[in-house]
Amino acid sequence: MKDLTITAIIKVYQYDELNEGDRSLIKTAMEATARSYSPYSHFSVGAAALLGNGTVVTGTNQENAAYPSGLCAERTTLFYANSQYPDQSVVTLAIAARTEKDFIDHPIPPCGACRQVILETEKRYKQPIRILLYGKECIYEVKSIGDLLPLSFDASAMED
């Protein structure tokens, strides 16, 4: 038997340490939370994706009384980007969340389903997606979804 050690490097920033482009993308994700439809959880999530051509698209979580029928902000954003701009890669994805009172203190990571969709989007465009996770106390920068999904399942697992 042997151990397999998996490490991830996640940079932690204060908001004012980010460059103007990153602050703008996070601000766009924060603004998107106002368009969330979250009447059940009262937890609003917004995402903003910077595409290779400089376009920024947003999405929000969309809840449904039949909970599995809802969709996360990350997936609404990526699915919109991929359907409207199929020839443009996603360079950076910023995610922000808030309760009814305020934005959360600590960054939240994408759920497992969103991680899988981010992975597929990286594979589709053959490049990593940089992820910025906003919290009032700090921002996490993740260089690729592989850091959050180290033993991932993709199409290569189905090859001979």
XYZ file of N, CA, C and O in Angstrom:
640
model
N 0.835 -1.178 0.000
C 0.000 0.000 0.000
C 0.883 1.245 0.000
O 1.966 1.250 0.564
N 0.380 2.279 -0.630
C 1.058 3.568 -0.577
C 0.011 4.660 -0.524
O -1.152 4.457 -0.874
N 0.423 5.823 -0.064
C -0.470 6.971 0.007
C -0.332 7.798 -1.259
O 0.750 7.898 -1.838
N -1.422 8.385 -1.661
C -1.438 9.346 -2.752
C -1.749 10.698 -2.129
O -2.788 10.873 -1.508
N -0.827 11.614 -2.246
C -1.021 12.945 -1.682
C -1.422 13.901 -2.798
O -0.750 13.985 -3.822
N -2.524 14.598 -2.587
C -3.016 15.566 -3.559
C -2.994 16.937 -2.886
O -3.529 17.098 -1.792
N -2.377 17.891 -3.546
C -2.331 19.235 -2.980
C -2.946 20.233 -3.960
O -2.954 19.999 -5.171
N -3.452 21.286 -3.417
C -4.005 22.368 -4.234
C -3.461 23.684 -3.701
O -3.373 23.875 -2.491
N -3.119 24.539 -4.601
C -2.666 25.867 -4.207
C -3.803 26.843 -4.496
O -4.215 27.004 -5.648
N -4.308 27.445 -3.453
C -5.377 28.428 -3.568
C -4.845 29.718 -2.965
O -4.478 29.755 -1.790
N -4.782 30.744 -3.780
C -4.301 32.027 -3.283
C -5.430 32.750 -2.572
O -6.588 32.683 -2.987
N -5.074 33.458 -1.516
C -6.052 34.204 -0.723
C -5.693 35.687 -0.810
O -4.578 36.078 -0.479
N -6.651 36.484 -1.275
C -6.440 37.910 -1.465
C -7.423 38.716 -0.633
O -8.518 38.261 -0.329
N -7.034 39.928 -0.355
C -7.969 40.949 0.105
C -8.481 41.637 -1.153
O -7.785 41.696 -2.177
N -9.686 42.162 -1.096
C -10.298 42.779 -2.270
C -9.399 43.839 -2.902
O -9.230 43.872 -4.122
N -8.785 44.672 -2.071
C -7.957 45.765 -2.610
C -6.630 45.288 -3.199
O -5.919 46.061 -3.830
N -6.292 44.022 -3.018
C -5.083 43.466 -3.622
C -5.312 42.999 -5.059
O -4.353 42.728 -5.779
N -6.561 42.908 -5.468
C -6.888 42.451 -6.817
C -6.707 43.576 -7.824
O -6.840 44.753 -7.492
N -6.454 43.199 -9.069
C -6.367 44.227 -10.110
C -7.775 44.704 -10.471
O -8.770 44.099 -10.084
N -7.851 45.790 -11.205
C -9.147 46.403 -11.537
C -10.056 45.440 -12.292
O -11.263 45.395 -12.056
N -9.497 44.654 -13.203
C -10.302 43.706 -13.966
C -10.960 42.665 -13.076
O -12.137 42.332 -13.253
N -10.208 42.131 -12.114
C -10.759 41.133 -11.189
C -11.801 41.755 -10.263
O -12.843 41.153 -9.998
N -11.532 42.968 -9.779
C -12.522 43.645 -8.928
C -13.816 43.893 -9.701
O -14.916 43.706 -9.180
N -13.698 44.281 -10.963
C -14.865 44.531 -11.793
C -15.665 43.246 -12.023
O -16.902 43.258 -11.964
N -14.983 42.147 -12.276
C -15.675 40.871 -12.502
C -16.390 40.411 -11.233
O -17.539 39.953 -11.283
N -15.738 40.563 -10.089
C -16.377 40.207 -8.817
C -17.577 41.115 -8.560
O -18.640 40.645 -8.143
N -17.422 42.392 -8.824
C -18.541 43.324 -8.636
C -19.725 42.926 -9.514
O -20.885 42.975 -9.090
N -19.451 42.493 -10.726
C -20.508 42.043 -11.632
C -21.200 40.803 -11.078
O -22.434 40.689 -11.137
N -20.434 39.878 -10.510
C -21.027 38.689 -9.883
C -21.874 39.082 -8.675
O -22.970 38.541 -8.461
N -21.380 40.036 -7.898
C -22.138 40.516 -6.737
C -23.450 41.155 -7.177
O -24.502 40.909 -6.580
N -23.394 41.975 -8.217
C -24.607 42.619 -8.729
C -25.601 41.585 -9.249
O -26.816 41.757 -9.127
N -25.087 40.507 -9.825
C -25.968 39.464 -10.363
C -26.795 38.803 -9.265
O -27.914 38.346 -9.526
N -26.296 38.771 -8.039
C -27.059 38.131 -6.959
C -28.440 38.766 -6.788
O -29.374 38.095 -6.342
N -28.596 40.021 -7.176
C -29.896 40.695 -7.068
C -30.925 40.098 -8.019
O -32.125 40.290 -7.830
N -30.477 39.349 -9.030
C -31.380 38.731 -9.998
C -31.632 37.253 -9.693
O -32.303 36.556 -10.457
N -31.088 36.778 -8.587
C -31.296 35.390 -8.172
C -32.770 35.147 -7.870
O -33.466 36.027 -7.366
N -33.238 33.953 -8.189
C -34.584 33.543 -7.781
C -34.387 32.473 -6.715
O -34.120 31.306 -7.019
N -34.419 32.899 -5.453
C -34.125 31.986 -4.345
C -35.136 32.149 -3.209
O -34.755 32.455 -2.082
N -36.435 31.933 -3.491
C -37.460 32.138 -2.471
C -37.472 31.074 -1.370
O -38.101 31.278 -0.336
N -36.764 29.976 -1.561
C -36.785 28.885 -0.579
C -35.578 28.942 0.342
O -35.704 28.885 1.553
N -34.393 29.082 -0.230
C -33.175 29.111 0.585
C -32.834 30.521 1.058
O -32.116 30.683 2.043
N -33.291 31.531 0.338
C -32.925 32.936 0.605
C -31.403 33.108 0.566
O -30.850 33.940 1.267
N -30.758 32.301 -0.265
C -29.310 32.335 -0.457
C -29.072 32.633 -1.931
O -29.283 31.789 -2.798
N -28.690 33.857 -2.215
C -28.548 34.325 -3.596
C -27.113 34.203 -4.060
O -26.203 34.714 -3.412
N -26.937 33.559 -5.194
C -25.597 33.369 -5.762
C -25.574 33.982 -7.149
O -26.507 33.809 -7.934
N -24.504 34.700 -7.437
C -24.295 35.281 -8.757
C -22.937 34.868 -9.282
O -21.989 34.698 -8.511
N -22.855 34.701 -10.579
C -21.580 34.363 -11.212
C -21.396 35.245 -12.430
O -22.367 35.649 -13.081
N -20.145 35.551 -12.724
C -19.788 36.327 -13.906
C -18.610 35.649 -14.580
O -17.629 35.294 -13.911
N -18.731 35.439 -15.882
C -17.672 34.777 -16.646
C -17.068 35.752 -17.651
O -17.798 36.377 -18.431
N -15.763 35.860 -17.604
C -15.022 36.639 -18.592
C -14.635 35.685 -19.712
O -13.947 34.687 -19.473
N -15.083 35.987 -20.923
C -14.797 35.129 -22.067
C -13.531 35.590 -22.780
O -13.055 36.703 -22.563
N -13.033 34.731 -23.635
C -11.796 35.010 -24.349
C -11.842 36.267 -25.193
O -10.812 36.897 -25.424
N -13.029 36.658 -25.659
C -13.153 37.865 -26.485
C -13.412 39.123 -25.658
O -13.676 40.186 -26.203
N -13.373 38.996 -24.318
C -13.586 40.143 -23.439
C -15.024 40.329 -22.988
O -15.299 41.157 -22.126
N -15.957 39.573 -23.553
C -17.358 39.648 -23.154
C -17.517 39.083 -21.746
O -16.860 38.107 -21.379
N -18.393 39.695 -20.959
C -18.716 39.178 -19.627
C -20.183 38.769 -19.636
O -21.046 39.551 -20.047
N -20.455 37.550 -19.222
C -21.829 37.067 -19.094
C -22.065 36.695 -17.630
O -21.128 36.371 -16.898
N -23.328 36.768 -17.216
C -23.661 36.478 -15.824
C -24.773 35.443 -15.737
O -25.486 35.185 -16.706
N -24.910 34.909 -14.551
C -25.994 33.994 -14.248
C -26.233 33.996 -12.753
O -25.406 34.494 -11.977
N -27.371 33.451 -12.362
C -27.735 33.382 -10.950
C -28.356 32.034 -10.650
O -28.773 31.312 -11.556
N -28.431 31.720 -9.353
C -29.133 30.499 -8.986
C -30.623 30.704 -9.208
O -31.155 31.797 -9.012
N -31.286 29.650 -9.653
C -32.713 29.673 -9.954
C -33.345 28.488 -9.237
O -33.123 27.338 -9.619
N -34.106 28.768 -8.188
C -34.696 27.701 -7.382
C -36.072 27.313 -7.908
O -36.695 28.037 -8.687
N -36.527 26.162 -7.444
C -37.823 25.626 -7.812
C -38.360 24.867 -6.610
O -37.579 24.270 -5.870
N -39.668 24.869 -6.430
C -40.263 24.145 -5.308
C -39.885 22.663 -5.352
O -39.716 22.027 -4.311
N -39.716 22.124 -6.543
C -39.165 20.772 -6.707
C -37.648 20.970 -6.775
O -37.098 21.254 -7.841
N -36.996 20.915 -5.618
C -35.589 21.325 -5.503
C -34.655 20.818 -6.599
O -33.831 21.583 -7.089
N -34.732 19.560 -7.004
C -33.784 19.130 -8.051
C -33.955 19.859 -9.375
O -33.086 19.796 -10.226
N -35.063 20.562 -9.548
C -35.305 21.269 -10.806
C -34.631 22.639 -10.852
O -34.633 23.288 -11.895
N -34.065 23.085 -9.752
C -33.357 24.362 -9.726
C -31.987 24.230 -10.366
O -31.554 23.145 -10.754
N -31.301 25.348 -10.475
C -29.978 25.339 -11.083
C -29.092 26.389 -10.419
O -29.556 27.473 -10.065
N -27.825 26.063 -10.280
C -26.854 26.942 -9.638
C -26.401 28.070 -10.571
O -26.462 27.953 -11.793
N -25.887 29.130 -9.978
C -25.411 30.292 -10.739
C -24.265 29.929 -11.679
O -24.198 30.425 -12.804
N -23.362 29.087 -11.221
C -22.218 28.712 -12.052
C -22.675 28.035 -13.335
O -22.180 28.338 -14.430
N -23.633 27.112 -13.202
C -24.105 26.396 -14.390
C -24.944 27.283 -15.304
O -24.815 27.187 -16.527
N -25.800 28.143 -14.744
C -26.567 29.024 -15.639
C -25.608 29.922 -16.424
O -25.807 30.159 -17.615
N -24.559 30.376 -15.774
C -23.571 31.245 -16.431
C -22.820 30.505 -17.527
O -22.714 30.990 -18.662
N -22.290 29.338 -17.196
C -21.498 28.596 -18.186
C -22.356 28.080 -19.333
O -21.929 28.117 -20.499
N -23.562 27.615 -19.040
C -24.427 27.132 -20.115
C -24.819 28.284 -21.044
O -24.869 28.117 -22.264
N -25.091 29.446 -20.479
C -25.401 30.612 -21.315
C -24.186 30.978 -22.171
O -24.314 31.191 -23.382
N -23.027 31.058 -21.550
C -21.808 31.413 -22.292
C -21.558 30.415 -23.420
O -21.270 30.814 -24.554
N -21.676 29.123 -23.117
C -21.396 28.102 -24.123
C -22.429 28.096 -25.242
O -22.104 27.781 -26.385
N -23.684 28.451 -24.933
C -24.708 28.441 -25.980
C -24.702 29.720 -26.809
O -24.979 29.689 -28.007
N -24.386 30.845 -26.214
C -24.391 32.113 -26.948
C -23.043 32.448 -27.593
O -22.999 33.181 -28.576
N -21.966 31.942 -27.020
C -20.615 32.224 -27.520
C -19.845 30.907 -27.623
O -18.829 30.716 -26.946
N -20.286 29.978 -28.460
C -19.689 28.642 -28.482
C -18.226 28.599 -28.909
O -17.532 27.630 -28.616
N -17.762 29.648 -29.554
C -16.366 29.678 -29.992
C -15.459 30.434 -29.024
O -14.282 30.630 -29.300
N -15.994 30.847 -27.869
C -15.218 31.626 -26.901
C -14.986 30.832 -25.614
O -15.935 30.367 -24.997
N -13.739 30.713 -25.238
C -13.409 30.032 -23.981
C -13.761 30.924 -22.796
O -13.903 32.142 -22.932
N -13.912 30.296 -21.650
C -14.106 31.041 -20.403
C -12.731 31.207 -19.775
O -12.035 30.233 -19.511
N -12.338 32.438 -19.550
C -11.022 32.738 -18.986
C -11.081 32.744 -17.460
O -10.269 32.122 -16.792
N -12.058 33.469 -16.910
C -12.201 33.607 -15.459
C -13.674 33.531 -15.102
O -14.521 34.084 -15.799
N -13.964 32.866 -13.986
C -15.318 32.763 -13.458
C -15.297 33.303 -12.033
O -14.555 32.799 -11.194
N -16.088 34.349 -11.775
C -16.184 34.922 -10.426
C -17.530 34.527 -9.825
O -18.551 34.537 -10.516
N -17.522 34.197 -8.530
C -18.730 33.742 -7.846
C -18.872 34.503 -6.533
O -17.910 34.621 -5.762
N -20.088 35.013 -6.286
C -20.390 35.733 -5.046
C -21.729 35.221 -4.515
O -22.595 34.823 -5.286
N -21.888 35.246 -3.198
C -23.137 34.781 -2.581
C -23.498 35.674 -1.408
O -22.628 36.236 -0.740
N -24.821 35.770 -1.175
C -25.291 36.567 -0.046
C -26.553 35.948 0.543
O -27.283 35.233 -0.130
N -26.766 36.267 1.794
C -28.012 35.915 2.461
C -28.946 37.111 2.300
O -28.608 38.078 1.626
N -30.076 37.068 2.955
C -30.982 38.221 2.895
C -30.364 39.449 3.559
O -30.730 40.574 3.252
N -29.413 39.228 4.462
C -28.803 40.328 5.204
C -27.616 40.955 4.488
O -27.481 42.174 4.443
N -26.710 40.116 3.958
C -25.470 40.658 3.414
C -24.711 39.571 2.671
O -25.056 38.392 2.734
N -23.642 39.989 2.011
C -22.745 39.030 1.379
C -22.065 38.199 2.460
O -21.852 38.661 3.582
N -21.717 36.974 2.099
C -21.134 36.067 3.079
C -19.707 36.492 3.416
O -19.030 37.126 2.608
N -19.263 36.128 4.615
C -17.931 36.503 5.066
C -16.829 35.721 4.361
O -15.793 36.272 4.013
N -17.054 34.429 4.176
C -16.026 33.549 3.611
C -16.474 33.005 2.260
O -17.658 32.706 2.072
N -15.556 32.873 1.323
C -15.916 32.375 -0.003
C -16.548 30.982 0.071
O -16.182 30.168 0.922
N -17.499 30.729 -0.831
C -18.059 29.391 -0.953
C -17.577 28.780 -2.260
O -17.502 29.466 -3.277
N -17.255 27.505 -2.242
C -16.838 26.846 -3.479
C -18.048 26.343 -4.260
O -19.142 26.206 -3.707
N -17.867 26.059 -5.533
C -18.952 25.487 -6.327
C -19.324 24.091 -5.801
O -18.471 23.369 -5.275
N -20.594 23.718 -5.975
C -21.034 22.374 -5.592
C -20.406 21.347 -6.542
O -19.772 21.698 -7.539
N -20.605 20.091 -6.252
C -20.023 19.024 -7.065
C -20.491 19.041 -8.512
O -19.694 18.857 -9.439
N -21.798 19.260 -8.729
C -22.319 19.300 -10.101
C -21.694 20.459 -10.879
O -21.333 20.312 -12.056
N -21.554 21.606 -10.242
C -20.940 22.757 -10.910
C -19.465 22.500 -11.193
O -18.952 22.896 -12.245
N -18.787 21.834 -10.280
C -17.381 21.506 -10.520
C -17.250 20.644 -11.774
O -16.339 20.838 -12.582
N -18.163 19.686 -11.930
C -18.124 18.820 -13.100
C -18.367 19.614 -14.385
O -17.701 19.398 -15.391
N -19.299 20.562 -14.360
C -19.579 21.388 -15.537
C -18.393 22.301 -15.841
O -18.026 22.495 -17.007
N -17.768 22.851 -14.811
C -16.573 23.680 -15.034
C -15.473 22.825 -15.662
O -14.800 23.252 -16.607
N -15.302 21.600 -15.168
C -14.305 20.689 -15.731
C -14.581 20.433 -17.212
O -13.680 20.505 -18.046
N -15.827 20.140 -17.542
C -16.182 19.875 -18.943
C -15.915 21.102 -19.805
O -15.471 20.987 -20.945
N -16.179 22.287 -19.270
C -15.929 23.516 -20.018
C -14.431 23.704 -20.234
O -13.994 24.102 -21.326
N -13.628 23.395 -19.222
C -12.167 23.451 -19.406
C -11.725 22.477 -20.495
O -10.912 22.832 -21.354
N -12.244 21.273 -20.457
C -11.862 20.256 -21.449
C -12.320 20.675 -22.848
O -11.603 20.472 -23.828
N -13.514 21.246 -22.929
C -14.063 21.679 -24.220
C -13.145 22.679 -24.910
O -12.907 22.600 -26.114
N -12.627 23.631 -24.147
C -11.793 24.687 -24.720
C -10.293 24.445 -24.535
O -9.485 25.281 -24.932
N -9.965 23.329 -23.898
C -8.561 22.924 -23.718
C -7.727 23.978 -22.996
O -6.576 24.228 -23.343
N -8.352 24.613 -21.987
C -7.605 25.559 -21.162
C -8.271 25.687 -19.796
O -9.478 25.512 -19.663
N -7.471 25.973 -18.780
C -8.038 26.113 -17.431
C -8.913 27.349 -17.298
O -8.736 28.331 -18.029
N -9.855 27.267 -16.394
C -10.686 28.414 -16.044
C -10.230 28.884 -14.667
O -10.253 28.114 -13.705
N -9.809 30.111 -14.585
C -9.428 30.723 -13.311
C -10.718 31.066 -12.567
O -11.649 31.606 -13.146
N -10.775 30.740 -11.289
C -11.989 30.934 -10.499
C -11.696 31.885 -9.347
O -10.730 31.688 -8.608
N -12.551 32.903 -9.197
C -12.461 33.850 -8.086
C -13.692 33.654 -7.209
O -14.819 33.803 -7.685
N -13.472 33.303 -5.960
C -14.556 33.062 -5.006
C -14.566 34.206 -4.005
O -13.608 34.375 -3.243
N -15.650 34.981 -3.999
C -15.721 36.183 -3.177
C -16.285 35.905 -1.785
O -17.280 35.198 -1.619
N -15.641 36.495 -0.795
C -16.142 36.586 0.565
C -15.754 37.967 1.080
O -14.758 38.545 0.620
N -16.514 38.517 2.016
C -16.190 39.861 2.520
C -14.814 39.893 3.176
O -14.123 40.902 3.108
N -14.421 38.795 3.805
C -13.133 38.785 4.507
C -11.952 38.459 3.606
O -10.821 38.816 3.924
N -12.210 37.764 2.486
C -11.130 37.432 1.555
C -11.706 36.877 0.264
O -12.889 36.550 0.184
N -10.847 36.778 -0.728
C -11.194 36.201 -2.020
C -10.212 35.071 -2.286
O -9.003 35.235 -2.110
N -10.750 33.915 -2.706
C -9.899 32.795 -3.103
C -9.723 32.842 -4.616
O -10.680 33.064 -5.354
N -8.481 32.603 -5.045
C -8.202 32.445 -6.464
C -7.762 31.005 -6.696
O -6.798 30.537 -6.096
N -8.485 30.332 -7.575
C -8.190 28.945 -7.931
C -7.785 28.954 -9.402
O -8.514 29.490 -10.239
N -6.636 28.380 -9.724
C -6.103 28.442 -11.091
C -6.840 27.544 -12.075
O -6.849 27.796 -13.268
N -7.444 26.469 -11.574
C -8.156 25.525 -12.433
C -9.078 24.689 -11.563
O -8.802 24.481 -10.376
N -10.145 24.178 -12.140
C -11.081 23.354 -11.376
C -10.402 22.083 -10.859
O -10.834 21.519 -9.859
N -9.312 21.683 -11.472
C -8.572 20.515 -10.988
C -8.136 20.663 -9.540
O -7.999 19.666 -8.827
N -7.941 21.899 -9.090
C -7.566 22.122 -7.693
C -8.732 21.867 -6.749
O -8.523 21.596 -5.571
N -9.966 21.970 -7.248
C -11.144 21.705 -6.422
C -11.752 20.328 -6.712
O -12.636 19.875 -5.990
N -11.288 19.688 -7.772
C -11.820 18.394 -8.197
C -10.651 17.527 -8.669
O -10.535 17.200 -9.849
N -9.757 17.165 -7.746
C -8.505 16.535 -8.158
C -8.640 15.144 -8.790
O -7.894 14.826 -9.693
N -9.545 14.324 -8.359
C -9.740 13.010 -8.971
C -11.016 13.082 -9.807
O -12.050 12.538 -9.466
N -10.919 13.778 -10.913
C -12.103 14.080 -11.705
C -12.422 12.994 -12.718
O -11.570 12.207 -13.118
N -13.668 12.989 -13.140
C -14.152 12.092 -14.181
C -14.400 12.913 -15.428
O -15.152 13.884 -15.409
N -13.733 12.524 -16.524
C -13.982 13.176 -17.802
C -13.981 12.136 -18.902
O -13.882 10.932 -18.634
N -14.095 12.570 -20.138
C -14.214 11.651 -21.263
C -13.045 10.681 -21.355
O -13.206 9.550 -21.817
N -11.872 11.073 -20.902
C -10.709 10.193 -20.993
C -10.893 8.913 -20.164
O -10.309 7.893 -20.461
N -11.759 8.959 -19.159
C -12.027 7.763 -18.339
C -12.792 6.707 -19.140
O -12.786 5.522 -18.766
N -13.429 7.096 -20.224
C -14.224 6.160 -21.025
C -13.462 5.625 -22.230
O -14.012 4.889 -23.034
N -12.200 5.997 -22.360
C -11.381 5.529 -23.489
C -10.735 4.201 -23.152
O -10.522 3.865 -21.992
N -10.401 3.467 -24.179
C -9.709 2.175 -23.976
C -8.291 2.363 -23.558
O -7.597 3.202 -23.886
